[in-house]
Every structure is written in C-alpha cells, then in structure tokens.
XYZ file of N, CA and C in Angstrom:
519
model
N -5.948 -14.341 6.890
C -4.857 -15.352 6.295
C -3.577 -14.549 5.744
N -4.019 -13.190 4.969
C -3.043 -12.128 4.410
C -2.294 -11.905 6.164
N -2.719 -11.632 6.959
C -1.943 -11.153 8.171
C -1.173 -12.251 8.560
N -1.254 -13.208 8.823
C -0.617 -14.331 9.066
C 0.615 -14.952 8.112
N 0.274 -14.444 6.883
C 1.498 -14.932 6.042
C 2.343 -13.807 6.184
N 1.997 -12.461 6.306
C 2.757 -11.296 6.818
C 3.514 -11.752 8.163
N 3.276 -12.144 8.995
C 3.899 -12.267 10.492
C 4.882 -13.306 9.984
N 4.529 -14.579 9.043
C 5.691 -15.518 8.847
C 6.651 -14.762 7.788
N 6.295 -13.849 6.995
C 7.414 -13.414 6.169
C 8.557 -12.362 7.165
N 7.374 -11.868 7.905
C 8.433 -10.958 9.292
C 9.465 -11.891 10.106
N 8.789 -12.655 10.491
C 9.545 -13.586 11.294
C 10.958 -13.894 10.412
N 10.670 -14.233 9.193
C 11.909 -14.728 8.483
C 12.923 -13.290 8.470
N 12.515 -12.107 8.387
C 13.407 -10.842 8.539
C 13.767 -10.155 9.556
N 13.850 -10.866 10.801
C 13.654 -10.223 11.978
C 15.124 -10.091 12.440
N 15.885 -9.090 12.666
C 17.154 -9.365 13.260
C 16.920 -8.026 14.205
N 17.974 -8.616 15.388
C 17.899 -7.623 16.458
C 18.356 -6.133 15.927
N 17.841 -4.946 16.294
C 18.068 -3.631 16.059
C 18.826 -3.313 17.041
N 20.230 -2.922 16.771
C 21.234 -2.358 17.894
C 20.848 -0.734 18.030
N 20.585 -0.181 17.284
C 20.244 1.248 17.221
C 18.749 1.737 17.209
N 18.734 2.402 18.654
C 17.660 2.630 18.953
C 16.725 3.639 18.129
N 17.448 4.629 17.452
C 16.986 5.551 16.449
C 16.983 4.961 15.006
N 17.155 3.948 14.742
C 16.843 3.109 13.410
C 15.824 3.632 12.772
N 14.624 3.451 13.456
C 13.576 3.933 12.719
C 13.345 5.191 11.806
N 13.965 6.054 13.029
C 13.848 7.271 13.047
C 14.785 7.831 11.484
N 15.883 7.205 12.123
C 16.990 7.320 10.531
C 16.312 6.891 9.245
N 15.842 6.114 9.576
C 15.109 5.243 8.215
C 14.068 6.134 7.640
N 13.140 6.482 8.543
C 11.998 7.516 8.007
C 12.489 8.635 7.346
N 13.536 9.340 7.817
C 14.043 10.566 7.589
C 14.802 10.366 6.230
N 15.057 9.595 5.448
C 15.493 8.897 4.415
C 14.334 8.874 3.437
N 12.986 8.778 3.526
C 11.622 8.855 2.844
C 11.370 10.317 2.741
N 10.458 10.212 1.598
C 9.813 11.727 1.516
C 8.609 11.697 2.306
N 8.125 10.668 3.391
C 6.998 10.837 4.062
C 7.655 10.539 5.571
N 8.194 11.281 5.949
C 8.777 11.160 7.319
C 7.574 10.420 8.496
N 6.813 11.654 8.532
C 5.697 11.560 9.794
C 4.678 10.439 9.455
N 4.588 10.246 8.160
C 3.522 8.727 7.963
C 4.680 7.882 8.235
N 5.783 7.530 8.033
C 6.360 6.494 7.972
C 6.701 5.845 9.726
N 7.093 7.309 10.373
C 7.180 6.954 11.738
C 6.066 6.831 12.419
N 4.942 7.169 12.036
C 3.738 6.949 12.696
C 3.587 5.313 12.403
N 3.538 4.912 11.141
C 3.189 3.622 11.294
C 3.991 2.560 11.690
N 5.432 2.629 11.820
C 6.295 2.006 12.254
C 6.547 1.919 13.782
N 6.416 2.967 14.302
C 6.181 3.060 15.697
C 4.845 2.551 16.304
N 3.591 2.277 15.363
C 2.743 1.833 15.874
C 2.704 0.087 15.762
N 3.748 -0.185 14.964
C 3.722 -1.609 14.938
C 4.987 -2.242 16.079
N 4.072 -3.268 16.926
C 5.362 -3.585 18.166
C 6.411 -4.385 17.521
N 6.318 -4.703 16.369
C 7.542 -5.555 16.087
C 8.735 -5.057 15.291
N 8.447 -3.571 15.080
C 9.168 -2.629 14.244
C 10.536 -2.412 14.932
N 10.477 -2.559 16.206
C 11.738 -1.964 17.006
C 12.561 -3.111 17.038
N 12.478 -4.555 16.786
C 13.113 -5.693 16.547
C 13.661 -5.801 15.066
N 13.433 -5.074 13.925
C 13.584 -5.158 12.877
C 14.614 -4.421 12.138
N 15.199 -4.678 10.933
C 15.698 -3.488 10.433
C 15.619 -3.477 8.973
N 15.914 -2.767 7.977
C 16.030 -2.629 6.572
C 14.326 -3.282 5.925
N 14.880 -4.749 5.653
C 13.993 -5.207 4.816
C 12.624 -5.644 5.543
N 12.915 -5.822 6.774
C 11.712 -5.787 7.886
C 10.739 -4.659 8.072
N 11.465 -3.641 7.992
C 10.714 -2.287 7.794
C 9.716 -2.001 6.588
N 10.715 -2.615 5.649
C 10.082 -2.665 4.064
C 8.772 -3.408 4.525
N 8.817 -4.501 5.037
C 7.598 -5.553 5.168
C 6.632 -5.071 5.874
N 6.893 -4.310 6.868
C 5.840 -3.738 7.649
C 4.999 -2.775 6.691
N 5.606 -1.881 6.339
C 4.824 -1.068 5.477
C 4.265 -1.668 4.303
N 4.714 -2.826 3.545
C 4.036 -3.637 2.732
C 2.594 -4.187 3.193
N 2.792 -4.435 4.483
C 1.565 -4.986 5.392
C 0.526 -3.621 4.983
N 1.048 -2.486 5.782
C 0.115 -1.536 5.963
C -0.553 -1.033 4.544
N 0.230 -1.135 3.374
C -0.299 -0.802 2.242
C -1.280 -2.090 1.702
N -1.252 -2.990 2.032
C -1.801 -4.193 1.754
C -3.208 -3.904 2.517
N -3.152 -3.771 3.838
C -4.029 -3.064 4.579
C -4.854 -2.022 4.194
N -4.364 -0.986 3.466
C -5.064 -0.102 3.009
C -5.513 -0.448 1.390
N -5.004 -1.177 0.929
C -5.595 -1.171 -0.797
C -6.739 -2.013 -0.341
N -7.027 -3.173 0.619
C -8.004 -3.971 0.900
C -8.832 -3.318 1.439
N -8.737 -2.578 2.414
C -9.927 -1.501 3.056
C -10.688 -0.925 2.043
N -9.836 -0.200 1.337
C -10.528 0.810 0.090
C -11.503 -0.020 -0.845
N -10.803 -1.469 -1.395
C -11.737 -2.525 -2.055
C -12.660 -2.605 -1.507
N -12.957 -2.986 -0.122
C -13.900 -3.526 0.360
C -15.121 -2.114 0.640
N -14.513 -1.205 0.938
C -15.492 0.203 1.121
C -15.862 0.153 -0.543
N -15.061 0.090 -1.484
C -15.780 0.567 -2.698
C -16.739 -0.687 -3.263
N -16.418 -1.808 -3.007
C -17.407 -2.983 -3.370
C -18.635 -2.393 -2.345
N -18.541 -2.226 -1.282
C -20.076 -2.018 -0.502
C -20.665 -0.732 -1.017
N -19.854 0.167 -1.600
C -20.706 1.434 -2.011
C -21.303 1.239 -3.476
N -20.555 0.091 -4.024
C -21.412 -0.531 -5.252
C -22.419 -1.144 -5.149
N -22.489 -2.049 -3.646
C -23.689 -2.794 -3.252
C -24.899 -2.069 -2.609
N -24.563 -0.665 -2.184
C -25.354 -0.020 -1.477
C -26.736 0.350 -2.317
N -27.900 0.295 -1.905
C -28.958 0.806 -2.366
C -29.009 2.104 -2.708
N -27.935 3.011 -2.269
C -27.759 4.204 -2.522
C -27.445 4.841 -3.862
N -26.637 3.622 -4.181
C -25.873 3.393 -5.612
C -26.806 2.904 -6.586
N -27.972 3.186 -6.399
C -28.608 2.693 -7.929
C -28.427 3.182 -9.198
N -27.840 4.068 -9.636
C -27.036 4.535 -10.808
C -26.229 3.608 -11.592
N -26.691 2.847 -12.517
C -25.738 1.526 -12.925
C -24.310 2.192 -13.215
N -23.931 3.489 -13.949
C -22.925 3.546 -14.130
C -21.907 3.982 -13.149
N -22.525 4.394 -12.206
C -21.833 4.409 -10.660
C -21.404 3.201 -10.549
N -22.530 2.109 -10.589
C -22.183 0.776 -9.890
C -20.966 0.598 -10.158
N -21.055 0.500 -11.799
C -20.050 -0.022 -12.613
C -18.683 0.352 -12.198
N -18.375 1.972 -11.904
C -17.337 2.516 -11.829
C -17.022 2.085 -10.386
N -17.603 2.009 -9.556
C -17.040 1.440 -7.976
C -16.808 0.217 -8.146
N -17.460 -0.885 -8.722
C -17.051 -1.832 -9.201
C -15.190 -2.261 -9.598
N -15.210 -1.451 -10.825
C -14.081 -1.323 -11.342
C -12.943 -0.747 -10.439
N -13.380 0.333 -9.584
C -12.288 0.704 -8.632
C -11.955 0.105 -7.500
N -13.097 -0.904 -7.028
C -12.766 -1.730 -6.308
C -11.776 -2.909 -6.622
N -12.003 -3.065 -8.147
C -11.230 -4.210 -8.791
C -9.655 -3.623 -8.508
N -9.687 -2.671 -9.050
C -8.278 -1.964 -9.170
C -7.307 -1.943 -7.794
N -8.368 -1.662 -6.458
C -7.648 -1.663 -5.335
C -7.469 -2.988 -4.560
N -8.353 -4.115 -5.266
C -7.842 -5.524 -5.002
C -6.504 -5.886 -5.733
N -6.648 -5.562 -6.890
C -5.482 -5.782 -7.546
C -4.101 -5.181 -7.193
N -3.926 -3.989 -6.436
C -3.131 -3.350 -5.624
C -2.708 -3.985 -4.603
N -3.831 -4.589 -3.834
C -3.237 -5.327 -2.561
C -2.545 -6.774 -2.984
N -3.035 -7.495 -4.198
C -2.417 -8.626 -4.384
C -1.020 -8.260 -4.933
N -0.737 -7.194 -5.804
C 0.610 -6.718 -6.321
C 1.494 -6.757 -5.042
N 0.975 -6.187 -3.578
C 1.615 -5.691 -2.836
C 2.069 -7.181 -1.956
N 0.880 -8.353 -1.995
C 1.327 -9.153 -1.562
C 2.673 -10.071 -2.301
N 2.702 -10.205 -3.403
C 3.447 -10.391 -4.641
C 4.695 -9.865 -4.120
N 4.758 -8.201 -3.758
C 5.912 -8.116 -3.544
C 6.824 -8.520 -2.257
N 5.888 -8.648 -1.547
C 6.341 -9.306 0.038
C 7.037 -10.725 -0.354
N 6.705 -11.341 -1.246
C 7.400 -12.509 -1.627
C 8.610 -12.329 -2.215
N 8.607 -11.070 -2.972
C 9.743 -11.120 -3.650
C 10.812 -10.392 -2.733
N 10.340 -9.641 -1.789
C 11.236 -9.132 -0.622
C 11.960 -10.075 0.198
N 11.225 -11.216 0.458
C 11.924 -12.326 1.169
C 12.968 -12.917 0.317
N 12.725 -13.317 -1.327
C 13.547 -13.741 -2.071
C 14.695 -13.098 -2.221
N 14.995 -11.455 -1.627
C 15.937 -10.588 -1.528
C 15.878 -10.014 -3.091
N 14.829 -9.638 -3.865
C 14.558 -9.110 -5.264
C 14.447 -7.757 -4.941
N 15.198 -6.888 -4.565
C 14.246 -5.279 -4.147
C 13.880 -5.113 -5.590
N 14.640 -5.423 -6.822
C 13.805 -4.807 -8.134
C 12.659 -4.769 -8.058
N 12.262 -6.071 -8.477
C 10.452 -6.585 -8.242
C 9.561 -5.569 -7.101
N 10.643 -5.605 -6.123
C 9.545 -5.281 -4.854
C 9.371 -3.638 -5.304
N 10.019 -3.195 -5.806
C 10.287 -1.547 -6.348
C 8.900 -1.641 -7.595
N 9.105 -2.643 -8.821
C 8.239 -2.643 -9.507
C 6.953 -2.701 -8.996
N 6.778 -3.661 -8.229
C 5.151 -4.063 -7.812
C 4.729 -2.527 -6.952
N 5.432 -1.893 -6.114
C 5.389 -0.762 -5.420
C 4.962 0.424 -6.445
N 5.864 0.529 -7.309
C 5.222 1.452 -8.143
C 4.149 1.180 -8.889
N 3.881 0.116 -9.256
C 2.556 -0.264 -10.051
C 1.528 0.358 -9.044
N 1.680 -0.373 -7.739
C 0.812 0.089 -6.748
C 0.099 1.410 -6.562
N 1.294 2.550 -6.350
C 0.983 3.623 -6.593
C 0.181 4.154 -7.708
N 0.210 3.740 -8.699
C -0.455 3.989 -10.115
C -2.186 3.630 -10.196
N -2.351 2.491 -9.150
C -3.689 1.957 -9.356
C -4.737 2.916 -8.568
N -4.614 3.975 -8.044
C -5.625 4.965 -7.650
C -5.699 5.741 -8.638
N -4.691 6.035 -9.317
C -4.784 6.956 -10.615
C -5.654 6.353 -11.878
N -5.700 5.141 -11.944
C -6.608 4.041 -12.646
C -8.194 4.269 -12.433
N -8.452 4.151 -10.828
C -9.388 4.414 -10.456
C -10.073 5.830 -10.669
N -9.419 6.946 -10.414
C -9.566 8.130 -10.796
C -10.137 8.420 -12.335
N -9.022 7.839 -13.148
C -9.625 8.136 -14.636
C -10.794 7.033 -15.057
N -11.004 6.193 -14.436
C -12.320 5.296 -14.576
C -13.735 6.566 -14.391
N -13.521 7.193 -13.342
C -14.451 8.248 -12.788
C -14.754 9.283 -13.877
N -13.169 9.442 -14.550
C -13.080 10.791 -15.286
C -13.826 10.117 -16.675
N -14.066 9.123 -17.048
C -14.714 8.772 -18.217
C -16.189 8.919 -18.104
N -16.826 9.232 -17.208
C -18.204 9.655 -17.095
C -18.183 11.109 -16.164
N -18.626 12.113 -17.421
C -18.379 13.292 -16.535
C -19.445 13.473 -16.061
N -20.512 13.162 -15.377
C -21.476 13.213 -14.733
C -21.281 12.440 -13.319
N -20.514 11.892 -13.320
C -19.849 11.195 -11.784
C -18.877 11.961 -11.300
N -19.128 12.411 -9.907
C -17.986 13.036 -9.061
C -17.287 12.042 -8.573
N -16.102 12.422 -8.505
C -15.408 11.425 -7.640
C -15.316 11.205 -6.421
N -15.439 10.134 -5.748
C -16.163 10.130 -3.745
C -15.127 10.926 -3.423
N -15.211 12.132 -2.393
C -14.280 12.062 -1.341
C -13.911 11.730 -0.520
N -14.453 10.481 -0.296
C -13.983 9.594 0.661
C -12.862 8.711 0.077
N -12.689 8.576 -0.892
C -11.588 7.773 -1.716
C -10.384 8.912 -1.763
N -10.381 9.983 -2.031
C -9.142 10.765 -2.169
C -8.191 10.473 -0.949
N -8.742 10.752 0.268
C -7.523 10.303 1.251
C -7.033 8.696 1.644
N -7.677 8.126 0.796
C -7.424 6.687 0.838
C -6.216 6.571 -0.180
N -6.377 7.283 -1.573
C -5.793 7.150 -2.675
C -4.372 8.178 -2.532
N -4.547 9.018 -1.607
C -3.062 9.828 -1.019
C -2.476 8.895 -0.414
N -3.258 8.234 0.507
C -2.307 7.299 1.709
C -1.695 6.487 0.853
N -2.314 5.697 0.133
C -1.981 4.143 -0.684
C -0.590 4.739 -1.449
N -0.602 5.962 -1.811
C 0.552 6.526 -2.737
C 1.361 6.666 -1.797
N 1.318 7.368 -0.760
C 2.652 7.676 0.160
C 2.943 6.603 0.853
N 2.176 5.465 1.197
C 2.748 4.563 1.823
C 3.480 3.653 0.786
N 3.403 3.557 -1.024
C 4.501 2.836 -1.607
C 5.415 3.782 -1.566
N 5.337 5.234 -1.569
C 6.512 6.237 -1.655
C 7.721 5.693 -0.348
N 6.950 5.484 0.612
C 7.824 5.257 1.997
C 8.543 3.851 1.732
N 7.584 2.848 1.016
C 8.417 1.544 0.948
C 9.682 1.710 -0.445
N 9.293 2.566 -1.171
C 10.509 2.929 -2.578
C 11.820 3.636 -1.733
N 11.147 4.488 -0.918
C 12.457 5.055 0.174
C 13.253 4.350 1.051
N 12.919 3.239 1.694
C 13.390 2.458 2.646
C 14.369 1.674 1.396
N 13.468 0.960 0.605
C 14.369 0.217 -0.054
C 15.461 0.671 -0.768
N 15.427 1.825 -1.201
C 16.498 2.670 -2.065
C 17.717 3.299 -1.148
N 17.444 2.962 0.212
C 18.864 2.993 1.253
C 18.931 2.071 1.947
N 18.583 0.673 1.645
C 18.771 -0.232 2.561
C 19.692 -1.309 1.643
N 20.147 -1.969 2.208
C 21.385 -3.131 1.769
C 20.839 -4.593 2.289
N 21.151 -5.532 1.605
C 21.445 -7.070 2.716
C 22.214 -6.903 3.306
C-alpha cells in the first residue's frame, strides 16, 4: 500500500531530466554522496526525475528503512529468546519509535507534493532523531545492551534523512 502511494506521488513529480549527470550533481550537494548515489542509481525511475522527485525517492528509501527496522524490533520483542520483560518492553518501544518515523516520512511525502519544503524538512529532521529516542530507551535500563543489529539501521536512517535535507536545501520548484 505504501509503495503504491509513493509511486503515485512520484508520478506527480516526474519531469524529464535533460542532464544525464543530474543525480551525480545532486548527490554531491549532500553530506552522504555515495549513499545518495547508491540509492538513486538503484531506482529505475530516478533517471527521469529532478529535484523533488529525487527527494521523494529518498523518502521512500527512508520509509522502507524505518518500516523494516520496526518490523525487526517487533519480531525480536515477540521472540522466545527475549523472555526478559524489560527487554521486551524496550524492544516494543523502539519498534514504535521506528514505526512513528515511517509515518512521519509518509507525511513528509504528502507535504512534498504540496510543495511545502519546510514541513518536509521538519519531518525529516524529526525522523533522524527517532533512533536516538530508541537508544535512550535502552539507556534507561543499565543491564540492557543496545543491540548491535540496530546500530547500522540507526545510522542508515539518520544518513538517509540527511540526504533528504541536503537535496531539499539545494532544489527549487
């Protein structure tokens, strides 16, 4: 359902891209050039979009990351290996944080279509902070160790949000 929504939104933002180096030039304007280039080049529609279309692709990447992380944390919370009730509670709370992050990114996609870059930026900034909230939940329980599987997902979501913000900062309508 969410991917259909993003395809619809992307269709509203498709413009022929006259410059074959547009993705390269756009990604150079972000703090995570290789990550930006990797995600945009792996998306078949990115060659046909500019500015806000590329932002929308990155929003969909971020949504997928947040959703996958939420699903992972929920499964860990429900697994029999996680019988410790504090750990289950923390994993559930972290799953919720990442779910909220996915929702916020979906909201930002709607604001992007409405050409409201400020709200897109506010949502992307908030999403980048959700992983910190998860880490803070772990910190409240000194006996719990932050799962090593979460750290790369956390970093990736923060970097994706940073790319979204970087693209937004340098594009216009």
